[in-house]
Amino acid sequence: MTKSAEAAAWIFQESPNIFDGAAAACEQPTGLIRWLVTHSEGYILPGQPAFVWRAGSRGGFVAAGVISAPPEPDVLSAGDLQHWHAAKARDLSRSSRWWVPVQMRRRFKAGQYSRERLKAHPILGSQQPICPAHVGSNFAVSAECLNALRVLLK
């Protein structure tokens, strides 16, 4: 597991029954979405690559982009939370949380970069959340894994 301080990139995990990040990115004319950060907010830097991973049995990469600014604490309005499951949106609108703006630049077809396909990769097979060890919303990516992702996602 890559330590946050050594991150070359980030994987932001969406759980389809809680949040649909890919849909959120599609509906924004600029492709800019604000992603909930559950930890490591001090290590997420503008310019770092960002990837969206869909959790679940049909998990896989669904989008890629770049961090456009450092994470900041904020309380979002219910309107900002339209792609969140209603109960989670209510919870998130009650208190300040850390959010990072991510400029989405590419979307991938469903199943194009699936967990099953990536588990066999010699480098990416051990990267969280491809090889899940715990649930989380953001995962640090090593320089080695980032290079492998760049080759794979061309």
XYZ file of C-alpha atoms in Angstrom:
154
model
C 0.000 0.000 0.000
C 1.370 3.419 -0.987
C 1.732 5.954 1.814
C -0.153 9.200 1.238
C 3.057 11.266 1.381
C 4.456 9.198 -1.525
C 1.374 9.485 -3.752
C 1.964 10.245 -7.419
C -1.773 10.058 -8.170
C -5.100 9.229 -6.514
C -7.912 6.769 -7.025
C -11.299 8.034 -5.853
C -13.728 5.209 -5.237
C -17.436 5.549 -5.873
C -20.002 3.165 -4.511
C -22.895 3.146 -7.006
C -25.487 2.733 -4.260
C -24.152 5.878 -2.495
C -22.687 8.141 -5.214
C -22.484 8.145 -9.024
C -19.320 10.133 -9.762
C -19.196 9.173 -13.433
C -22.711 10.549 -14.006
C -21.854 13.670 -12.031
C -18.837 14.306 -14.263
C -20.882 13.775 -17.436
C -23.515 16.274 -16.415
C -21.060 19.060 -15.634
C -20.338 21.084 -18.777
C -16.770 21.596 -17.597
C -16.268 18.031 -16.314
C -15.330 19.475 -12.915
C -16.663 17.618 -9.886
C -15.977 17.957 -6.183
C -14.957 14.688 -4.594
C -15.356 13.806 -0.918
C -11.972 13.201 0.725
C -12.034 10.903 3.756
C -8.325 11.095 4.612
C -4.918 12.339 3.416
C -6.294 15.773 2.464
C -2.882 17.351 3.154
C -1.196 15.169 0.521
C -3.596 15.637 -2.405
C -2.026 18.231 -4.706
C -3.125 20.215 -7.760
C -1.870 18.664 -10.979
C -1.822 15.095 -9.667
C -3.648 12.572 -11.855
C -6.950 11.251 -10.510
C -8.886 8.128 -11.428
C -12.472 7.177 -10.565
C -13.000 3.567 -9.539
C -16.495 2.051 -9.314
C -16.761 -0.328 -6.359
C -18.687 -3.578 -6.316
C -18.742 -6.875 -8.131
C -18.659 -5.058 -11.478
C -15.947 -2.679 -10.302
C -13.457 -0.957 -12.535
C -12.111 2.371 -13.735
C -14.836 4.652 -15.099
C -13.054 8.008 -15.526
C -9.706 9.821 -15.320
C -8.734 13.415 -14.749
C -6.532 15.720 -12.719
C -6.717 17.401 -9.314
C -7.413 21.071 -10.049
C -6.940 22.605 -6.562
C -6.088 21.492 -3.029
C -8.853 19.971 -0.905
C -10.835 22.426 1.221
C -13.381 21.990 3.988
C -16.886 22.991 2.955
C -20.552 22.337 3.624
C -22.281 21.557 0.353
C -25.919 22.340 -0.337
C -28.425 19.638 -1.215
C -28.290 20.854 -4.838
C -24.545 20.182 -4.952
C -25.218 16.651 -3.768
C -27.709 15.559 -6.438
C -25.744 12.441 -7.435
C -25.592 11.167 -3.859
C -28.100 8.748 -2.358
C -30.660 10.891 -0.492
C -29.752 9.742 3.041
C -26.022 10.302 2.453
C -26.684 13.712 0.864
C -28.627 14.799 3.951
C -25.778 13.627 6.173
C -23.137 15.416 4.057
C -25.088 18.688 3.980
C -25.126 18.904 7.794
C -21.435 19.463 8.477
C -18.156 20.547 6.938
C -16.214 17.856 5.067
C -13.082 17.897 2.938
C -13.732 18.178 -0.823
C -11.283 18.232 -3.733
C -12.083 19.536 -7.226
C -11.261 17.013 -9.949
C -11.287 17.948 -13.628
C -12.484 14.834 -15.470
C -10.867 14.429 -18.872
C -11.756 10.876 -19.924
C -14.591 8.431 -19.387
C -14.238 4.714 -19.938
C -16.828 2.235 -21.181
C -18.384 -0.015 -18.557
C -16.190 -3.078 -18.123
C -13.357 -1.684 -20.254
C -10.971 -1.631 -17.269
C -12.676 -4.067 -14.912
C -11.387 -5.416 -11.610
C -11.224 -8.915 -13.110
C -9.005 -7.710 -15.945
C -6.734 -5.638 -13.689
C -6.271 -8.237 -10.932
C -4.007 -10.202 -13.269
C -1.760 -7.183 -13.960
C 1.704 -7.681 -12.382
C 1.832 -4.153 -10.916
C -1.783 -2.980 -10.655
C -3.112 -6.243 -9.207
C -1.997 -5.227 -5.712
C -3.191 -1.580 -5.903
C -6.165 -0.666 -3.745
C -9.088 -0.683 -4.548
C -8.348 -3.139 -7.412
C -7.252 -5.558 -4.704
C -9.497 -4.314 -1.892
C -8.215 -4.484 1.664
C -10.628 -1.973 3.155
C -13.365 0.415 2.144
C -12.426 4.024 1.515
C -13.052 6.841 -0.845
C -9.511 7.839 -1.810
C -6.385 5.749 -2.319
C -2.793 6.859 -2.885
C -1.141 5.578 -6.078
C 2.618 5.003 -6.323
C 4.712 6.298 -9.212
C 5.157 2.702 -10.409
C 1.388 2.101 -10.467
C 0.782 5.471 -12.141
C 3.186 4.545 -14.938
C 1.417 1.203 -15.371
C -1.971 2.967 -15.446
C -0.773 5.411 -18.089
C 0.335 2.538 -20.326
C -2.866 0.558 -19.758
C -5.312 3.453 -20.166
C -3.844 4.871 -23.416
